[in-house]
PDB file of C-alpha atoms in Angstrom:
ATOM      1  CA  UNK S 245      94.798  64.275  98.541  1.00  0.00           C
ATOM      2  CA  UNK S 246      97.034  61.281  97.905  1.00  0.00           C
ATOM      3  CA  UNK S 247      98.316  57.939  99.123  1.00  0.00           C
ATOM      4  CA  UNK S 248      98.784  58.488 102.872  1.00  0.00           C
ATOM      5  CA  UNK S 249     101.156  55.596 103.451  1.00  0.00           C
ATOM      6  CA  UNK S 250     102.988  54.951 100.204  1.00  0.00           C
ATOM      7  CA  UNK S 251     102.588  58.099  98.151  1.00  0.00           C
ATOM      8  CA  UNK S 252     105.590  57.629  95.881  1.00  0.00           C
ATOM      9  CA  UNK S 253     104.960  54.097  94.608  1.00  0.00           C
ATOM     10  CA  UNK S 254     105.669  54.341  90.848  1.00  0.00           C
ATOM     11  CA  UNK S 255     102.806  54.105  88.413  1.00  0.00           C
ATOM     12  CA  UNK S 256     102.457  50.926  86.384  1.00  0.00           C
ATOM     13  CA  UNK S 257     103.039  52.657  83.049  1.00  0.00           C
ATOM     14  CA  UNK S 258     106.351  53.989  84.351  1.00  0.00           C
ATOM     15  CA  UNK S 259     107.540  50.422  84.942  1.00  0.00           C
ATOM     16  CA  UNK S 260     106.559  48.837  81.634  1.00  0.00           C
ATOM     17  CA  UNK S 261     107.027  49.810  78.002  1.00  0.00           C
ATOM     18  CA  UNK S 262     104.174  51.898  76.498  1.00  0.00           C
ATOM     19  CA  UNK S 263     103.312  49.193  73.978  1.00  0.00           C
ATOM     20  CA  UNK S 264     102.941  46.620  76.770  1.00  0.00           C
ATOM     21  CA  UNK S 265     100.745  48.975  78.756  1.00  0.00           C
ATOM     22  CA  UNK S 266      98.528  49.193  75.668  1.00  0.00           C
ATOM     23  CA  UNK S 267      98.436  45.384  75.578  1.00  0.00           C
ATOM     24  CA  UNK S 268      97.229  45.319  79.181  1.00  0.00           C
ATOM     25  CA  UNK S 269      94.451  47.746  78.310  1.00  0.00           C
ATOM     26  CA  UNK S 270      93.359  45.649  75.288  1.00  0.00           C
ATOM     27  CA  UNK S 271      93.061  42.520  77.437  1.00  0.00           C
ATOM     28  CA  UNK S 272      91.258  44.171  80.326  1.00  0.00           C
ATOM     29  CA  UNK S 273      87.683  45.220  80.944  1.00  0.00           C
ATOM     30  CA  UNK S 274      87.066  48.980  80.977  1.00  0.00           C
ATOM     31  CA  UNK S 275      84.680  50.136  83.712  1.00  0.00           C
ATOM     32  CA  UNK S 276      83.309  53.666  84.129  1.00  0.00           C
ATOM     33  CA  UNK S 277      82.263  54.985  87.562  1.00  0.00           C
ATOM     34  CA  UNK S 278      80.425  58.142  88.564  1.00  0.00           C
ATOM     35  CA  UNK S 279      81.548  60.367  91.433  1.00  0.00           C
ATOM     36  CA  UNK S 280      81.255  58.563  94.819  1.00  0.00           C
ATOM     37  CA  UNK S 281      80.196  55.305  93.135  1.00  0.00           C
ATOM     38  CA  UNK S 282      81.359  52.187  94.969  1.00  0.00           C
ATOM     39  CA  UNK S 283      84.032  50.126  93.182  1.00  0.00           C
ATOM     40  CA  UNK S 284      84.314  47.395  95.801  1.00  0.00           C
ATOM     41  CA  UNK S 285      83.524  46.710  99.463  1.00  0.00           C
ATOM     42  CA  UNK S 286      85.948  45.808 102.230  1.00  0.00           C
ATOM     43  CA  UNK S 287      86.022  42.012 102.421  1.00  0.00           C
ATOM     44  CA  UNK S 288      85.219  41.561  98.725  1.00  0.00           C
ATOM     45  CA  UNK S 289      86.880  38.338  97.550  1.00  0.00           C
ATOM     46  CA  UNK S 290      86.377  38.730  93.803  1.00  0.00           C
ATOM     47  CA  UNK S 291      89.876  38.447  92.264  1.00  0.00           C
ATOM     48  CA  UNK S 292      90.892  41.215  89.845  1.00  0.00           C
ATOM     49  CA  UNK S 293      93.749  43.593  89.179  1.00  0.00           C
ATOM     50  CA  UNK S 294      92.517  47.165  88.769  1.00  0.00           C
ATOM     51  CA  UNK S 295      94.416  50.008  87.086  1.00  0.00           C
ATOM     52  CA  UNK S 296      93.225  53.611  87.310  1.00  0.00           C
ATOM     53  CA  UNK S 297      92.944  54.872  83.738  1.00  0.00           C
ATOM     54  CA  UNK S 298      91.534  58.320  84.537  1.00  0.00           C
ATOM     55  CA  UNK S 299      90.045  60.122  87.515  1.00  0.00           C
ATOM     56  CA  UNK S 300      90.823  59.030  91.083  1.00  0.00           C
ATOM     57  CA  UNK S 301      89.965  56.184  93.437  1.00  0.00           C
ATOM     58  CA  UNK S 302      89.499  56.848  97.144  1.00  0.00           C
ATOM     59  CA  UNK S 303      90.544  53.947  99.378  1.00  0.00           C
ATOM     60  CA  UNK S 304      89.500  53.863 103.029  1.00  0.00           C
ATOM     61  CA  UNK S 305      87.121  52.498 105.642  1.00  0.00           C
ATOM     62  CA  UNK S 306      84.281  53.720 107.821  1.00  0.00           C
ATOM     63  CA  UNK S 307      85.413  54.481 111.382  1.00  0.00           C
ATOM     64  CA  UNK S 308      83.644  53.477 114.606  1.00  0.00           C
ATOM     65  CA  UNK S 309      81.961  56.891 114.713  1.00  0.00           C
ATOM     66  CA  UNK S 310      80.543  56.430 111.220  1.00  0.00           C
ATOM     67  CA  UNK S 311      82.919  58.853 109.493  1.00  0.00           C
ATOM     68  CA  UNK S 312      84.838  57.817 106.371  1.00  0.00           C
ATOM     69  CA  UNK S 313      88.599  57.614 106.937  1.00  0.00           C
ATOM     70  CA  UNK S 314      90.740  57.888 103.815  1.00  0.00           C
ATOM     71  CA  UNK S 315      93.920  55.825 103.498  1.00  0.00           C
ATOM     72  CA  UNK S 316      94.821  56.561  99.876  1.00  0.00           C
ATOM     73  CA  UNK S 317      93.817  58.454  96.790  1.00  0.00           C
ATOM     74  CA  UNK S 318      95.019  56.528  93.731  1.00  0.00           C
ATOM     75  CA  UNK S 319      95.526  58.329  90.436  1.00  0.00           C
ATOM     76  CA  UNK S 320      96.226  57.424  86.808  1.00  0.00           C
ATOM     77  CA  UNK S 321      98.306  54.269  86.362  1.00  0.00           C
ATOM     78  CA  UNK S 322      98.245  53.163  89.988  1.00  0.00           C
ATOM     79  CA  UNK S 323      97.041  49.662  90.737  1.00  0.00           C
ATOM     80  CA  UNK S 324      95.081  47.897  93.448  1.00  0.00           C
ATOM     81  CA  UNK S 325      93.835  44.390  94.149  1.00  0.00           C
ATOM     82  CA  UNK S 326      97.057  42.487  93.428  1.00  0.00           C
ATOM     83  CA  UNK S 327      96.803  40.404  96.604  1.00  0.00           C
ATOM     84  CA  UNK S 328      93.350  39.080  95.622  1.00  0.00           C
ATOM     85  CA  UNK S 329      95.112  37.321  92.736  1.00  0.00           C
ATOM     86  CA  UNK S 330      98.550  36.508  94.129  1.00  0.00           C
ATOM     87  CA  UNK S 331      97.617  35.621  97.719  1.00  0.00           C
ATOM     88  CA  UNK S 332      93.880  34.830  97.543  1.00  0.00           C
ATOM     89  CA  UNK S 333      93.165  37.483 100.203  1.00  0.00           C
ATOM     90  CA  UNK S 334      90.010  39.599 100.613  1.00  0.00           C
ATOM     91  CA  UNK S 335      90.109  43.331 100.062  1.00  0.00           C
ATOM     92  CA  UNK S 336      91.054  45.290 103.175  1.00  0.00           C
ATOM     93  CA  UNK S 337      89.451  48.632 102.241  1.00  0.00           C
ATOM     94  CA  UNK S 338      86.480  50.085 100.457  1.00  0.00           C
ATOM     95  CA  UNK S 339      87.161  51.802  97.120  1.00  0.00           C
ATOM     96  CA  UNK S 340      85.027  54.571  95.623  1.00  0.00           C
ATOM     97  CA  UNK S 341      85.376  56.871  92.618  1.00  0.00           C
ATOM     98  CA  UNK S 342      86.347  60.504  93.056  1.00  0.00           C
ATOM     99  CA  UNK S 343      84.753  62.340  90.159  1.00  0.00           C
ATOM    100  CA  UNK S 344      84.214  60.601  86.829  1.00  0.00           C
ATOM    101  CA  UNK S 345      86.647  57.667  86.951  1.00  0.00           C
ATOM    102  CA  UNK S 346      87.651  54.952  84.501  1.00  0.00           C
ATOM    103  CA  UNK S 347      89.251  51.740  85.804  1.00  0.00           C
ATOM    104  CA  UNK S 348      90.584  48.894  83.672  1.00  0.00           C
ATOM    105  CA  UNK S 349      90.377  45.483  85.310  1.00  0.00           C
ATOM    106  CA  UNK S 350      92.171  42.246  84.541  1.00  0.00           C
ATOM    107  CA  UNK S 351      90.242  39.122  85.476  1.00  0.00           C
ATOM    108  CA  UNK S 352      92.002  36.203  87.103  1.00  0.00           C
ATOM    109  CA  UNK S 353      92.335  34.372  83.764  1.00  0.00           C
ATOM    110  CA  UNK S 354      93.664  37.466  81.950  1.00  0.00           C
ATOM    111  CA  UNK S 355      96.026  38.266  84.792  1.00  0.00           C
ATOM    112  CA  UNK S 356      97.534  34.751  84.871  1.00  0.00           C
ATOM    113  CA  UNK S 357      98.130  34.775  81.126  1.00  0.00           C
ATOM    114  CA  UNK S 358     100.040  38.046  81.287  1.00  0.00           C
ATOM    115  CA  UNK S 359     101.856  37.187  84.497  1.00  0.00           C
ATOM    116  CA  UNK S 360     103.147  33.886  83.111  1.00  0.00           C
ATOM    117  CA  UNK S 361     103.848  35.025  79.565  1.00  0.00           C
ATOM    118  CA  UNK S 362     105.751  38.272  80.088  1.00  0.00           C
ATOM    119  CA  UNK S 363     108.382  38.806  82.819  1.00  0.00           C
ATOM    120  CA  UNK S 364     108.120  42.554  82.294  1.00  0.00           C
ATOM    121  CA  UNK S 365     104.608  42.519  83.718  1.00  0.00           C
ATOM    122  CA  UNK S 366     105.411  40.257  86.686  1.00  0.00           C
ATOM    123  CA  UNK S 367     108.581  42.256  87.479  1.00  0.00           C
ATOM    124  CA  UNK S 368     106.626  45.519  87.449  1.00  0.00           C
ATOM    125  CA  UNK S 369     104.040  44.177  89.901  1.00  0.00           C
ATOM    126  CA  UNK S 370     106.743  42.689  92.130  1.00  0.00           C
ATOM    127  CA  UNK S 371     108.542  46.041  92.261  1.00  0.00           C
ATOM    128  CA  UNK S 372     105.336  47.856  93.190  1.00  0.00           C
ATOM    129  CA  UNK S 373     104.602  45.314  95.941  1.00  0.00           C
ATOM    130  CA  UNK S 374     108.129  45.561  97.356  1.00  0.00           C
ATOM    131  CA  UNK S 375     108.117  49.358  97.342  1.00  0.00           C
ATOM    132  CA  UNK S 376     104.814  49.375  99.202  1.00  0.00           C
ATOM    133  CA  UNK S 377     106.049  46.790 101.703  1.00  0.00           C
ATOM    134  CA  UNK S 378     109.262  48.742 102.288  1.00  0.00           C
ATOM    135  CA  UNK S 379     107.326  51.953 102.935  1.00  0.00           C
ATOM    136  CA  UNK S 380     104.990  50.230 105.383  1.00  0.00           C
ATOM    137  CA  UNK S 381     107.873  48.525 107.248  1.00  0.00           C
ATOM    138  CA  UNK S 382     109.580  51.910 107.582  1.00  0.00           C
ATOM    139  CA  UNK S 383     106.320  53.339 108.872  1.00  0.00           C
ATOM    140  CA  UNK S 384     105.931  50.566 111.475  1.00  0.00           C
ATOM    141  CA  UNK S 385     109.566  50.944 112.603  1.00  0.00           C
ATOM    142  CA  UNK S 386     109.091  54.692 113.038  1.00  0.00           C
ATOM    143  CA  UNK S 387     105.934  53.969 115.016  1.00  0.00           C
ATOM    144  CA  UNK S 388     107.957  51.958 117.546  1.00  0.00           C
ATOM    145  CA  UNK S 389     111.000  54.259 117.783  1.00  0.00           C
ATOM    146  CA  UNK S 390     110.121  57.872 117.091  1.00  0.00           C
ATOM    147  CA  UNK S 391     107.908  60.440 118.818  1.00  0.00           C
ATOM    148  CA  UNK S 392     104.758  61.453 116.945  1.00  0.00           C
ATOM    149  CA  UNK S 393     106.080  64.833 115.846  1.00  0.00           C
ATOM    150  CA  UNK S 394     109.136  63.290 114.153  1.00  0.00           C
ATOM    151  CA  UNK S 395     106.999  60.572 112.519  1.00  0.00           C
ATOM    152  CA  UNK S 396     104.655  63.162 111.084  1.00  0.00           C
ATOM    153  CA  UNK S 397     107.587  65.250 109.849  1.00  0.00           C
ATOM    154  CA  UNK S 398     109.116  62.195 108.097  1.00  0.00           C
ATOM    155  CA  UNK S 399     105.761  61.500 106.489  1.00  0.00           C
ATOM    156  CA  UNK S 400     105.704  65.051 105.136  1.00  0.00           C
ATOM    157  CA  UNK S 401     109.337  64.916 104.049  1.00  0.00           C
ATOM    158  CA  UNK S 402     108.554  62.021 101.681  1.00  0.00           C
ATOM    159  CA  UNK S 403     106.046  64.366 100.029  1.00  0.00           C
ATOM    160  CA  UNK S 404     107.982  67.642 100.287  1.00  0.00           C
ATOM    161  CA  UNK S 405     108.387  67.845  96.512  1.00  0.00           C
ATOM    162  CA  UNK S 406     104.638  68.364  96.243  1.00  0.00           C
ATOM    163  CA  UNK S 407     104.958  71.675  98.114  1.00  0.00           C
ATOM    164  CA  UNK S 408     101.324  71.803  99.166  1.00  0.00           C
ATOM    165  CA  UNK S 409      99.329  68.856 100.499  1.00  0.00           C
ATOM    166  CA  UNK S 410      95.561  68.762 100.712  1.00  0.00           C
ATOM    167  CA  UNK S 411      94.909  66.657 103.802  1.00  0.00           C
ATOM    168  CA  UNK S 412      92.247  66.346 106.443  1.00  0.00           C
ATOM    169  CA  UNK S 413      93.500  66.189 110.007  1.00  0.00           C
ATOM    170  CA  UNK S 414      91.189  63.264 110.748  1.00  0.00           C
ATOM    171  CA  UNK S 415      92.750  61.261 107.893  1.00  0.00           C
ATOM    172  CA  UNK S 416      96.225  61.931 109.276  1.00  0.00           C
ATOM    173  CA  UNK S 417      95.038  60.927 112.751  1.00  0.00           C
ATOM    174  CA  UNK S 418      93.657  57.669 111.388  1.00  0.00           C
ATOM    175  CA  UNK S 419      96.860  56.927 109.470  1.00  0.00           C
ATOM    176  CA  UNK S 420      99.027  57.387 112.556  1.00  0.00           C
ATOM    177  CA  UNK S 421      96.551  55.753 114.962  1.00  0.00           C
ATOM    178  CA  UNK S 422      96.298  58.764 117.272  1.00  0.00           C
ATOM    179  CA  UNK S 423      93.574  61.148 118.381  1.00  0.00           C
ATOM    180  CA  UNK S 424      92.828  64.371 116.514  1.00  0.00           C
ATOM    181  CA  UNK S 425      93.984  66.269 119.597  1.00  0.00           C
ATOM    182  CA  UNK S 426      97.402  64.578 119.522  1.00  0.00           C
ATOM    183  CA  UNK S 427      97.725  65.158 115.782  1.00  0.00           C
ATOM    184  CA  UNK S 428      96.721  68.777 116.199  1.00  0.00           C
ATOM    185  CA  UNK S 429      99.450  69.309 118.784  1.00  0.00           C
ATOM    186  CA  UNK S 430     102.062  67.680 116.536  1.00  0.00           C
ATOM    187  CA  UNK S 431     101.078  69.851 113.565  1.00  0.00           C
ATOM    188  CA  UNK S 432     101.146  73.027 115.637  1.00  0.00           C
ATOM    189  CA  UNK S 433     104.614  72.148 116.956  1.00  0.00           C
ATOM    190  CA  UNK S 434     105.895  71.610 113.417  1.00  0.00           C
ATOM    191  CA  UNK S 435     104.362  74.911 112.355  1.00  0.00           C
ATOM    192  CA  UNK S 436     106.078  76.617 115.295  1.00  0.00           C
ATOM    193  CA  UNK S 437     109.377  75.047 114.199  1.00  0.00           C
ATOM    194  CA  UNK S 438     108.905  76.709 110.819  1.00  0.00           C
ATOM    195  CA  UNK S 439     108.912  73.537 108.717  1.00  0.00           C
ATOM    196  CA  UNK S 440     105.334  73.916 107.469  1.00  0.00           C
ATOM    197  CA  UNK S 441     102.410  76.309 107.324  1.00  0.00           C
ATOM    198  CA  UNK S 442      98.912  75.168 108.221  1.00  0.00           C
ATOM    199  CA  UNK S 443      95.894  76.210 106.167  1.00  0.00           C
ATOM    200  CA  UNK S 444      92.273  75.154 105.891  1.00  0.00           C
ATOM    201  CA  UNK S 445      92.388  71.588 104.555  1.00  0.00           C
ATOM    202  CA  UNK S 446      95.928  72.056 103.291  1.00  0.00           C
ATOM    203  CA  UNK S 447      99.524  72.067 104.499  1.00  0.00           C
ATOM    204  CA  UNK S 448     102.334  74.022 102.861  1.00  0.00           C
ATOM    205  CA  UNK S 449     105.693  72.262 103.293  1.00  0.00           C
ATOM    206  CA  UNK S 450     109.009  74.118 103.591  1.00  0.00           C
ATOM    207  CA  UNK S 451     111.340  71.485 102.108  1.00  0.00           C
ATOM    208  CA  UNK S 452     114.848  72.551 103.250  1.00  0.00           C
ATOM    209  CA  UNK S 453     113.755  73.396 106.802  1.00  0.00           C
ATOM    210  CA  UNK S 454     111.726  70.186 107.005  1.00  0.00           C
ATOM    211  CA  UNK S 455     114.671  68.074 105.822  1.00  0.00           C
ATOM    212  CA  UNK S 456     117.039  69.575 108.404  1.00  0.00           C
ATOM    213  CA  UNK S 457     114.504  69.246 111.206  1.00  0.00           C
ATOM    214  CA  UNK S 458     113.778  65.581 110.423  1.00  0.00           C
ATOM    215  CA  UNK S 459     117.501  64.742 110.330  1.00  0.00           C
ATOM    216  CA  UNK S 460     118.037  66.345 113.725  1.00  0.00           C
ATOM    217  CA  UNK S 461     114.869  64.860 115.253  1.00  0.00           C
ATOM    218  CA  UNK S 462     115.657  61.315 114.070  1.00  0.00           C
ATOM    219  CA  UNK S 463     119.230  61.595 115.380  1.00  0.00           C
ATOM    220  CA  UNK S 464     118.081  62.753 118.823  1.00  0.00           C
ATOM    221  CA  UNK S 465     115.492  59.947 119.007  1.00  0.00           C
ATOM    222  CA  UNK S 466     118.146  57.343 118.215  1.00  0.00           C
ATOM    223  CA  UNK S 467     120.424  58.410 121.084  1.00  0.00           C
TER     224      UNK S 467
END
C-alpha cells in the first residue's frame, strides 16, 4: 500500500544533505507508536512537522458507512503536517501507525529556527509541497476531462515501476470518488485490455502495455 494521490513525492532525506538530515533528527522529538496507535485526529490543530523515521503511517478518514478509507501510506523519510506550521490549518486526515513506527517531530519553535536559518531545509519543504500540489492539480484536471478508465490507468502508470500494487478496491473508489461497482468495471476493462492483472488485494501492472494504452486513451479523450 502507498500514497494513493502523490506516490512519487521524494523523501525528505533525498532532498537534503545527510548531515543536515541528522541535524533535523537531533532537534526533533522522537516518538514511538505501536501498530494501529493513533498519531493524530482529523481536525487536530497542534502545529508540528512529522517525519517517518521507521515503519509506516496510514493516513485516511472514516467513511459514512463507518469503514476506514485510506488515502496514503507514508514510509521512511516522508513528511506530514507542514500546513499546520506554514498555513495554520487543521489536519485533514487521521494518522495511525502501521506496525511498530517511529516518527520524529519538529515543534513550531524548532521548525521556525530551521526554516529561517537554513535555505536547504525550506527549499526541500517547498519542493515537496509543489510536487504534491502539481500531482493533485493533474488529478483534478483528469477528473474533469477523462473517463474513469483512463484516469485509473494514468494513476497506475505513475506507479508502473513498482510492478505490483497492494490496493483495496474500496480505497481506490474513495480516491476517485466513485462507487465500488464503477471502480470494479473500470478495473475489469483494464484487465481485459491486457494492461494489468487483478489478484486478491493486489494488482500486477504491465508497464509497456499500460503506457501505450494510456497514451491512446488520453489522445482519444482530448479529441
